[in-house]
Short mmCIF file of C-alpha atoms in Angstrom, two decimals:
data_model
loop_
_atom_site.label_atom_id
_atom_site.label_comp_id
_atom_site.label_asym_id
_atom_site.label_seq_id
_atom_site.Cartn_x
_atom_site.Cartn_y
_atom_site.Cartn_z
CA MET J 235 -58.89 13.94 17.40
CA ARG J 236 -55.50 13.79 18.97
CA ARG J 237 -53.60 10.55 18.45
CA MET J 238 -50.13 11.45 19.63
CA PRO J 239 -48.50 9.07 22.20
CA GLN J 240 -49.13 9.98 25.84
CA ILE J 241 -47.88 8.62 29.19
CA ALA J 242 -50.10 7.41 31.96
CA HIS J 243 -48.79 7.33 35.49
CA VAL J 244 -50.66 4.91 37.85
CA ASP J 245 -50.01 5.13 41.56
CA VAL J 246 -51.61 3.17 44.37
CA ASN J 247 -52.99 5.41 47.18
CA CYS J 248 -51.22 4.82 50.48
CA PHE J 249 -50.15 1.41 49.14
CA TYR J 250 -49.25 -0.46 52.32
CA ALA J 251 -52.40 0.70 54.13
CA SER J 252 -54.58 -0.06 51.09
CA ALA J 253 -53.13 -3.53 50.79
CA GLU J 254 -54.08 -4.23 54.40
CA ARG J 255 -57.62 -2.84 53.86
CA ALA J 256 -58.14 -5.08 50.80
CA PHE J 257 -58.39 -8.04 53.07
CA ASP J 258 -59.66 -6.30 56.24
CA PRO J 259 -62.61 -4.00 55.47
CA SER J 260 -62.89 -3.16 59.13
CA LEU J 261 -59.88 -0.83 58.61
CA GLU J 262 -61.79 1.36 56.23
CA GLY J 263 -62.27 4.88 57.61
CA ARG J 264 -59.93 4.20 60.58
CA PRO J 265 -56.52 5.74 61.01
CA VAL J 266 -53.93 3.25 60.06
CA VAL J 267 -50.11 3.28 60.19
CA VAL J 268 -47.79 0.70 58.82
CA LEU J 269 -44.46 0.39 60.68
CA SER J 270 -40.89 -0.06 59.41
CA ASN J 271 -38.59 -3.01 60.12
CA ASN J 272 -38.66 -4.08 63.79
CA ASP J 273 -41.81 -2.00 64.31
CA GLY J 274 -39.78 1.13 64.44
CA CYS J 275 -41.59 4.02 62.87
CA ALA J 276 -44.55 4.91 60.64
CA VAL J 277 -43.68 4.55 56.95
CA THR J 278 -47.23 4.60 55.62
CA ARG J 279 -50.21 6.63 56.97
CA SER J 280 -53.71 6.37 55.82
CA PRO J 281 -55.53 9.70 55.13
CA GLU J 282 -57.18 9.44 58.54
CA ALA J 283 -53.82 9.07 60.29
CA LYS J 284 -52.47 12.07 58.39
CA ALA J 285 -55.50 14.07 59.54
CA LEU J 286 -54.34 13.30 63.13
CA GLY J 287 -51.11 15.07 62.41
CA ILE J 288 -48.92 12.02 62.54
CA PRO J 289 -45.71 12.77 60.58
CA MET J 290 -43.97 10.41 58.32
CA GLY J 291 -41.25 8.51 60.22
CA GLU J 292 -42.81 9.11 63.65
CA PRO J 293 -41.44 6.39 66.01
CA TRP J 294 -44.04 3.93 67.27
CA PHE J 295 -43.04 4.32 70.89
CA LYS J 296 -44.23 7.95 70.66
CA LEU J 297 -47.54 6.98 69.05
CA ALA J 298 -48.32 4.01 71.23
CA PRO J 299 -49.50 5.91 74.35
CA ARG J 300 -52.26 7.76 72.40
CA ALA J 301 -53.12 4.98 69.93
CA LYS J 302 -56.24 3.92 71.96
CA GLU J 303 -57.42 7.45 72.35
CA TRP J 304 -57.12 8.01 68.63
CA GLY J 305 -58.44 4.65 67.54
CA LEU J 306 -55.16 4.18 65.74
CA VAL J 307 -54.34 0.77 64.23
CA ALA J 308 -50.69 -0.05 63.82
CA LEU J 309 -49.49 -2.87 61.63
CA SER J 310 -46.11 -4.50 61.00
CA SER J 311 -44.80 -4.36 57.43
CA ASN J 312 -46.22 -7.41 55.65
CA TYR J 313 -43.72 -7.50 52.78
CA GLU J 314 -45.04 -10.76 51.43
CA LEU J 315 -48.54 -9.36 51.02
CA TYR J 316 -47.33 -6.10 49.56
CA GLY J 317 -45.12 -7.80 47.05
CA ASP J 318 -47.91 -10.03 45.82
CA ILE J 319 -50.52 -7.14 45.59
CA SER J 320 -47.96 -5.14 43.59
CA ALA J 321 -47.35 -8.04 41.12
CA ARG J 322 -51.18 -8.31 40.62
CA VAL J 323 -51.59 -4.63 40.05
CA MET J 324 -48.78 -4.54 37.53
CA GLU J 325 -50.09 -7.63 35.68
CA LEU J 326 -53.49 -6.08 35.37
CA LEU J 327 -52.13 -2.72 34.14
CA GLY J 328 -50.10 -4.61 31.55
CA ARG J 329 -53.35 -5.66 29.82
CA TYR J 330 -54.06 -1.96 28.91
CA SER J 331 -50.71 -1.27 27.16
CA ALA J 332 -47.78 -3.23 25.71
CA TRP J 333 -45.59 -0.32 26.91
CA LEU J 334 -45.36 -0.69 30.65
CA GLU J 335 -42.55 0.43 32.99
CA VAL J 336 -42.80 -0.70 36.62
CA TYR J 337 -41.28 2.28 38.38
CA SER J 338 -41.67 1.16 41.98
CA ILE J 339 -43.65 -1.27 44.11
CA ASP J 340 -46.78 0.86 43.87
CA GLU J 341 -46.48 2.94 40.64
CA ALA J 342 -45.97 2.41 36.94
CA PHE J 343 -45.86 4.31 33.66
CA LEU J 344 -47.82 3.16 30.60
CA GLY J 345 -47.65 4.34 26.99
CA VAL J 346 -51.15 5.19 25.73
CA LYS J 347 -52.75 6.71 22.68
CA GLY J 348 -56.11 8.32 21.93
CA SER J 349 -58.13 11.41 22.02
CA PRO J 350 -58.62 13.30 25.38
CA VAL J 351 -62.07 11.74 25.71
CA GLU J 352 -60.65 8.21 25.02
CA LEU J 353 -57.71 8.76 27.41
CA LEU J 354 -59.93 9.85 30.23
CA ALA J 355 -62.12 6.82 29.65
CA LEU J 356 -58.98 4.60 29.60
CA GLY J 357 -57.78 6.11 32.92
CA ARG J 358 -61.17 5.54 34.60
CA ALA J 359 -61.24 2.00 33.22
CA MET J 360 -57.82 1.20 34.76
CA LYS J 361 -58.81 2.85 38.02
CA ALA J 362 -61.94 0.77 38.29
CA ALA J 363 -60.41 -2.48 37.19
CA VAL J 364 -57.63 -2.34 39.85
CA ARG J 365 -60.16 -1.48 42.49
CA ARG J 366 -62.44 -4.28 41.50
CA HIS J 367 -60.04 -7.05 40.79
CA VAL J 368 -57.24 -6.31 43.18
CA GLY J 369 -59.07 -4.23 45.85
CA VAL J 370 -56.77 -1.21 46.09
CA PRO J 371 -57.44 2.36 45.00
CA VAL J 372 -55.27 4.12 42.42
CA CYS J 373 -55.00 7.50 40.82
CA VAL J 374 -54.16 8.07 37.15
CA GLY J 375 -52.34 11.00 35.61
CA ILE J 376 -52.00 11.22 31.84
CA ALA J 377 -49.86 13.70 30.00
CA PRO J 378 -47.38 14.16 27.13
CA THR J 379 -44.31 13.62 29.39
CA LYS J 380 -43.45 11.61 32.53
CA THR J 381 -42.93 14.68 34.64
CA LEU J 382 -46.36 16.11 33.70
CA ALA J 383 -48.00 12.73 34.21
CA LYS J 384 -46.66 12.54 37.75
CA LEU J 385 -47.92 16.07 38.39
CA CYS J 386 -51.39 15.15 36.91
CA ASN J 387 -51.45 12.18 39.23
CA LYS J 388 -50.76 14.40 42.17
CA TRP J 389 -53.62 16.66 41.14
CA ALA J 390 -55.96 13.69 40.79
CA LYS J 391 -55.08 12.45 44.22
CA HIS J 392 -55.53 15.73 46.14
CA ASN J 393 -58.38 17.36 44.15
CA PRO J 394 -61.76 15.50 44.37
CA ALA J 395 -63.00 17.32 41.34
CA PHE J 396 -60.80 15.10 39.09
CA GLY J 397 -62.35 11.87 40.43
CA GLY J 398 -59.02 10.18 40.61
CA VAL J 399 -58.14 10.61 37.00
CA CYS J 400 -56.58 13.75 35.41
CA HIS J 401 -55.55 14.27 31.80
CA TRP J 402 -53.36 17.22 31.14
CA ASP J 403 -54.87 18.23 27.81
CA SER J 404 -58.45 17.92 29.27
CA VAL J 405 -57.77 20.58 31.94
CA PRO J 406 -58.36 24.08 30.60
CA ALA J 407 -55.16 26.15 30.14
CA PRO J 408 -56.19 28.83 32.66
CA VAL J 409 -56.92 26.18 35.29
CA ARG J 410 -53.49 24.55 34.63
CA GLU J 411 -51.74 27.91 34.97
CA ALA J 412 -53.50 28.63 38.24
CA LEU J 413 -52.64 25.18 39.65
CA LEU J 414 -48.99 25.53 38.57
CA GLY J 415 -48.84 28.97 40.05
CA ARG J 416 -50.00 27.78 43.45
CA LEU J 417 -47.56 24.75 43.73
CA SER J 418 -44.12 25.04 45.08
CA VAL J 419 -41.36 23.88 42.78
CA GLU J 420 -40.56 21.30 45.45
CA GLU J 421 -43.64 19.40 44.25
CA ILE J 422 -41.92 18.45 40.96
CA TRP J 423 -40.65 14.89 40.48
CA GLY J 424 -36.90 14.86 41.23
CA VAL J 425 -36.64 18.29 42.86
CA ALA J 426 -35.47 17.88 46.52
CA GLY J 427 -35.18 20.38 49.35
CA ARG J 428 -31.61 21.46 48.66
CA LEU J 429 -32.35 22.04 44.99
CA THR J 430 -35.51 23.97 45.93
CA LYS J 431 -33.41 26.45 47.87
CA ARG J 432 -31.08 26.96 44.98
CA LEU J 433 -33.96 27.59 42.66
CA ASN J 434 -35.63 29.96 45.13
CA ALA J 435 -32.41 31.89 45.28
CA ILE J 436 -32.67 32.74 41.54
CA GLY J 437 -36.43 33.72 41.83
CA ILE J 438 -37.99 30.39 40.87
CA HIS J 439 -40.52 29.60 43.56
CA THR J 440 -43.47 27.83 41.80
CA ILE J 441 -43.80 25.19 39.11
CA GLU J 442 -45.10 27.90 36.76
CA ASP J 443 -41.75 29.84 37.37
CA LEU J 444 -39.72 26.78 36.35
CA THR J 445 -41.91 26.03 33.34
CA ALA J 446 -41.23 29.64 32.03
CA ALA J 447 -37.50 29.27 32.66
CA ASP J 448 -34.91 29.07 29.77
CA PRO J 449 -33.84 25.38 29.61
CA VAL J 450 -30.31 26.32 28.43
CA ALA J 451 -29.87 28.81 31.29
CA ILE J 452 -31.10 26.14 33.76
CA ARG J 453 -28.59 23.64 32.36
CA ASP J 454 -25.71 26.19 32.80
CA LYS J 455 -26.72 26.98 36.39
CA PHE J 456 -27.67 23.36 37.45
CA SER J 457 -27.37 20.32 35.19
CA VAL J 458 -28.59 18.62 32.14
CA VAL J 459 -31.00 16.64 34.32
CA MET J 460 -32.61 19.85 35.54
CA MET J 461 -32.83 21.08 31.91
CA ARG J 462 -34.66 17.90 31.00
CA THR J 463 -37.16 18.60 33.79
CA VAL J 464 -37.89 22.06 32.33
CA LEU J 465 -38.35 20.67 28.82
CA GLU J 466 -40.70 18.01 30.24
CA LEU J 467 -42.74 20.70 32.05
CA GLN J 468 -42.88 22.53 28.67
CA GLY J 469 -44.33 19.39 26.97
CA THR J 470 -41.11 17.91 25.36
CA PRO J 471 -40.59 14.25 26.24
CA CYS J 472 -36.96 13.85 27.55
CA ILE J 473 -37.23 10.92 29.95
CA PRO J 474 -37.90 7.83 27.92
CA MET J 475 -39.82 4.74 28.94
CA GLU J 476 -37.28 2.10 30.27
CA GLU J 477 -37.41 -1.54 29.57
CA GLU J 478 -36.96 -3.93 32.47
CA ARG J 479 -33.36 -4.38 33.40
CA ILE J 480 -32.18 -7.90 33.16
CA GLY J 481 -28.79 -7.28 34.70
CA ARG J 482 -28.19 -5.81 38.17
CA ASP J 483 -25.19 -3.84 39.51
CA GLN J 484 -25.34 -5.19 43.04
CA LEU J 485 -27.45 -7.06 45.61
CA ILE J 486 -27.49 -6.16 49.31
CA PHE J 487 -28.92 -8.28 52.15
CA SER J 488 -28.99 -6.29 55.43
CA ARG J 489 -31.46 -5.48 58.27
CA SER J 490 -31.37 -4.09 61.75
CA PHE J 491 -31.71 -6.71 64.42
CA ALA J 492 -34.70 -6.94 66.72
CA THR J 493 -32.30 -7.86 69.52
CA PRO J 494 -28.64 -6.93 69.33
CA VAL J 495 -26.16 -9.74 68.56
CA THR J 496 -23.18 -9.79 70.94
CA THR J 497 -21.22 -12.90 69.88
CA ARG J 498 -19.22 -14.08 66.90
CA ALA J 499 -21.38 -17.26 66.87
CA GLY J 500 -24.52 -15.14 66.53
CA LEU J 501 -22.95 -13.14 63.68
CA ARG J 502 -21.83 -16.32 62.07
CA GLN J 503 -25.43 -17.43 61.83
CA VAL J 504 -26.64 -14.02 60.42
CA LEU J 505 -23.94 -14.05 57.78
CA SER J 506 -24.70 -17.64 56.94
CA VAL J 507 -28.37 -16.84 56.42
CA TYR J 508 -27.58 -13.85 54.24
CA GLY J 509 -25.08 -15.87 52.15
CA GLN J 510 -27.82 -18.41 51.45
CA GLN J 511 -30.32 -15.70 50.58
CA ALA J 512 -27.77 -14.11 48.21
CA SER J 513 -27.18 -17.40 46.52
CA ALA J 514 -30.98 -17.87 46.00
CA ARG J 515 -31.36 -14.32 44.54
CA LEU J 516 -28.42 -14.65 42.25
CA GLY J 517 -29.75 -17.99 40.96
CA LYS J 518 -33.24 -16.51 40.34
CA HIS J 519 -31.83 -13.81 38.12
CA GLY J 520 -29.30 -16.02 36.39
CA LEU J 521 -26.28 -14.11 37.83
CA GLN J 522 -22.98 -14.92 39.43
CA ALA J 523 -20.89 -12.60 41.69
CA LYS J 524 -17.14 -12.03 41.69
CA VAL J 525 -16.88 -9.81 44.86
CA LEU J 526 -18.53 -10.04 48.23
CA THR J 527 -18.51 -7.40 50.98
CA ALA J 528 -19.57 -8.24 54.49
CA PHE J 529 -20.19 -5.62 57.18
CA ALA J 530 -21.65 -5.10 60.67
CA GLY J 531 -22.20 -2.24 62.99
CA THR J 532 -23.34 -1.12 66.44
CA SER J 533 -26.18 1.40 66.90
CA HIS J 534 -25.37 4.96 65.98
CA TYR J 535 -27.12 5.95 69.18
CA ASN J 536 -24.86 3.76 71.29
CA GLN J 537 -22.33 6.35 72.40
CA HIS J 538 -20.34 3.94 74.61
CA GLN J 539 -19.72 1.32 71.92
CA ALA J 540 -18.61 2.01 68.32
CA SER J 541 -17.56 -0.74 65.93
CA TYR J 542 -18.25 -0.81 62.25
CA PRO J 543 -16.08 -3.61 60.71
CA SER J 544 -16.24 -4.55 57.05
CA VAL J 545 -14.32 -6.83 54.74
CA CYS J 546 -14.19 -7.15 50.98
CA VAL J 547 -13.45 -10.61 49.54
CA ALA J 548 -12.58 -11.25 45.82
CA LEU J 549 -14.17 -14.67 45.05
CA PRO J 550 -11.95 -17.22 43.27
CA MET J 551 -14.44 -17.33 40.35
CA PRO J 552 -17.83 -15.90 39.44
CA THR J 553 -20.18 -17.87 41.56
CA ALA J 554 -23.71 -18.16 43.01
CA ASP J 555 -22.82 -21.09 45.19
CA PRO J 556 -24.05 -20.71 48.87
CA VAL J 557 -20.96 -22.59 50.20
CA LEU J 558 -18.44 -20.14 48.65
CA LEU J 559 -20.58 -17.07 49.43
CA THR J 560 -21.07 -18.17 53.07
CA ARG J 561 -17.40 -18.93 53.45
CA ALA J 562 -16.49 -15.46 52.07
CA ALA J 563 -18.99 -13.77 54.40
CA HIS J 564 -17.40 -15.47 57.38
CA ALA J 565 -14.11 -13.50 56.69
CA LEU J 566 -15.71 -10.66 58.67
CA LEU J 567 -15.79 -12.77 61.94
CA PRO J 568 -12.22 -12.14 63.07
CA ALA J 569 -13.14 -8.39 63.19
CA ILE J 570 -16.08 -8.84 65.42
CA GLN J 571 -15.53 -7.89 69.04
CA GLU J 572 -17.20 -10.21 71.57
CA GLY J 573 -19.61 -8.47 73.93
CA LEU J 574 -20.32 -5.50 71.77
CA LYS J 575 -23.95 -4.98 70.90
CA TYR J 576 -24.16 -5.23 67.10
CA ALA J 577 -27.38 -3.79 65.77
CA ARG J 578 -26.93 -4.49 62.06
CA ALA J 579 -25.09 -6.72 59.65
CA GLY J 580 -25.22 -7.59 56.04
CA ILE J 581 -23.47 -8.63 52.84
CA MET J 582 -23.28 -7.11 49.30
CA VAL J 583 -22.35 -9.03 46.18
CA THR J 584 -20.97 -7.01 43.30
CA ASP J 585 -19.30 -7.37 39.94
CA LEU J 586 -22.28 -9.44 38.77
CA ARG J 587 -22.30 -11.22 35.40
CA PRO J 588 -24.68 -13.70 33.67
CA THR J 589 -24.30 -17.39 34.70
CA GLY J 590 -22.26 -19.26 32.14
CA ASN J 591 -20.97 -16.11 30.55
CA GLN J 592 -17.39 -17.16 31.24
CA SER J 593 -16.33 -20.82 30.95
CA LEU J 594 -13.66 -22.13 33.28
CA LEU J 595 -10.93 -24.58 32.76
CA GLU J 596 -11.58 -27.96 34.48
CA PRO J 597 -9.03 -27.40 37.32
CA PHE J 598 -10.68 -24.22 38.32
CA GLU J 599 -14.31 -25.34 38.25
CA ASN J 600 -16.30 -25.18 41.48
CA PRO J 601 -17.54 -28.68 42.39
CA HIS J 602 -20.42 -27.23 44.55
CA GLU J 603 -21.68 -25.25 41.56
CA GLU J 604 -21.83 -28.37 39.42
CA ARG J 605 -23.97 -30.15 42.14
CA HIS J 606 -26.46 -27.22 42.12
CA ILE J 607 -26.63 -26.97 45.86
CA GLY J 608 -28.06 -23.45 45.67
CA ALA J 609 -30.84 -24.59 43.42
CA LEU J 610 -31.66 -27.53 45.72
CA LEU J 611 -31.91 -25.28 48.83
CA GLU J 612 -34.21 -22.86 46.93
CA ASP J 613 -36.43 -25.62 45.79
CA VAL J 614 -36.91 -26.94 49.31
CA THR J 615 -37.43 -23.37 50.62
CA ARG J 616 -40.02 -22.65 47.90
CA ARG J 617 -41.92 -25.86 48.72
CA TYR J 618 -41.78 -25.93 52.51
CA GLY J 619 -41.18 -22.31 53.44
CA ARG J 620 -38.32 -20.10 54.48
CA GLY J 621 -36.35 -21.67 57.45
CA ALA J 622 -37.23 -25.23 56.47
CA ILE J 623 -33.63 -25.92 55.41
CA GLY J 624 -30.31 -24.16 55.87
CA LEU J 625 -26.65 -24.62 55.09
CA GLY J 626 -24.47 -25.00 58.07
CA HIS J 627 -25.16 -22.31 60.67
CA ALA J 628 -27.98 -21.01 58.59
CA GLY J 629 -29.94 -24.18 59.36
CA ILE J 630 -29.73 -23.78 63.17
CA LYS J 631 -33.31 -23.39 64.45
CA THR J 632 -32.43 -21.84 67.81
CA GLY J 633 -31.05 -18.43 68.56
CA LEU J 634 -33.05 -16.42 66.06
CA ASP J 635 -33.78 -13.53 68.41
CA TRP J 636 -32.03 -11.20 65.89
CA THR J 637 -34.64 -11.76 63.10
CA MET J 638 -36.90 -8.86 62.28
CA LYS J 639 -39.50 -7.98 64.90
CA ARG J 640 -43.12 -7.98 63.44
CA ASP J 641 -45.40 -8.26 66.51
CA MET J 642 -48.36 -6.71 64.73
CA LEU J 643 -48.14 -8.66 61.48
CA SER J 644 -51.36 -9.28 59.64
CA PRO J 645 -51.95 -12.63 57.81
CA ARG J 646 -49.99 -13.10 54.60
CA TYR J 647 -53.27 -13.81 52.81
CA THR J 648 -52.05 -14.59 49.31
CA THR J 649 -48.65 -16.29 49.78
CA HIS J 650 -49.03 -18.78 52.75
CA TRP J 651 -51.49 -21.71 52.58
CA ASP J 652 -52.15 -21.69 56.28
CA GLU J 653 -53.00 -17.94 56.22
CA LEU J 654 -55.40 -17.93 53.31
CA PRO J 655 -58.66 -16.02 54.15
CA LEU J 656 -61.75 -18.05 54.70
CA VAL J 657 -65.15 -17.08 53.31
CA LYS J 658 -68.24 -18.48 54.88
CA ALA J 659 -71.70 -18.23 53.36
CA ALA J 660 -74.47 -17.44 55.81
#
């Protein structure tokens, strides 16, 4: 009975589309695409949409003319719903292991132990629990290393014989070798197109080829990171489970506009909103920033207008105060040219440090910080919804044409009281 530690990789299938189907069963079996910001292009495709040949990133304006013919359903990105569904999935997975690493919004690694039979049973139990209690389908890959666990998950997802759960040690060695020999090296976690070409140039075309390579020779020709990948493929764990990071290096608030902004007044409102959002996020994580960078830009496709101004402001003290952050962001306004069609703007706060980590002498203390204005704004926002209150220009209700376009947004079923689903008994 094998009791050595193993790693389980759990990944939600077509996450955005699956989250939509969890509350709208009529979407089951139909081709569904979820669009990017401002309903731009397809960022998630259901299996039925992929079967139609719709590529990732295909612009919606190209798909729209044939949507009715295909029976294609297009939805705007419902970030509120996806974030909540993700949190529910991760909370549920955490019940199966005290060793959980949330890798992205739709996937996680878990540390697990047991015999092959026990681990397969555990994988099936997690898969069934997520489907039953959250309503989204997942696949599970279990192996001695993270790289192999990701590979097992891919096999489980694309090979119906595994039933959505694949355990490396439960697959007969000849079958594993045959699968590795058929898969391109590009299928490995962390190997991109350019690296694939370099590997192909030295005769490594399949995963089996890379598994058989000498790790030291790979390190000399490529990098230590690539050597770790080879060792992981050979069954030696080299990528440890990571604990949740408390600190952050930077926070960025930026989006493309649904309608271009052509005035300084419009950009002032945008920067004010982002400054308030940055304050709320810093406060949530118990951080303060020492540097703020504000930027804007016209569309890269606009050949007649080109303007990409930016400004970096050293804040007088580490702060999360919305007044100081907004004032610093407004330093960009003199560089804005009236009449140009700005398609994007944003702010980035860096040099982050824990709140209260550095005490200031009384003459240098920020009075706004002491009044907890940022916390007050966030409390009101949390209770009455985003847009209920704003600081200065961020509180202006009119002129929000620049906000993200989501014309095909489904209800935010789990995060907004007035959009909760209703169940009626016949």
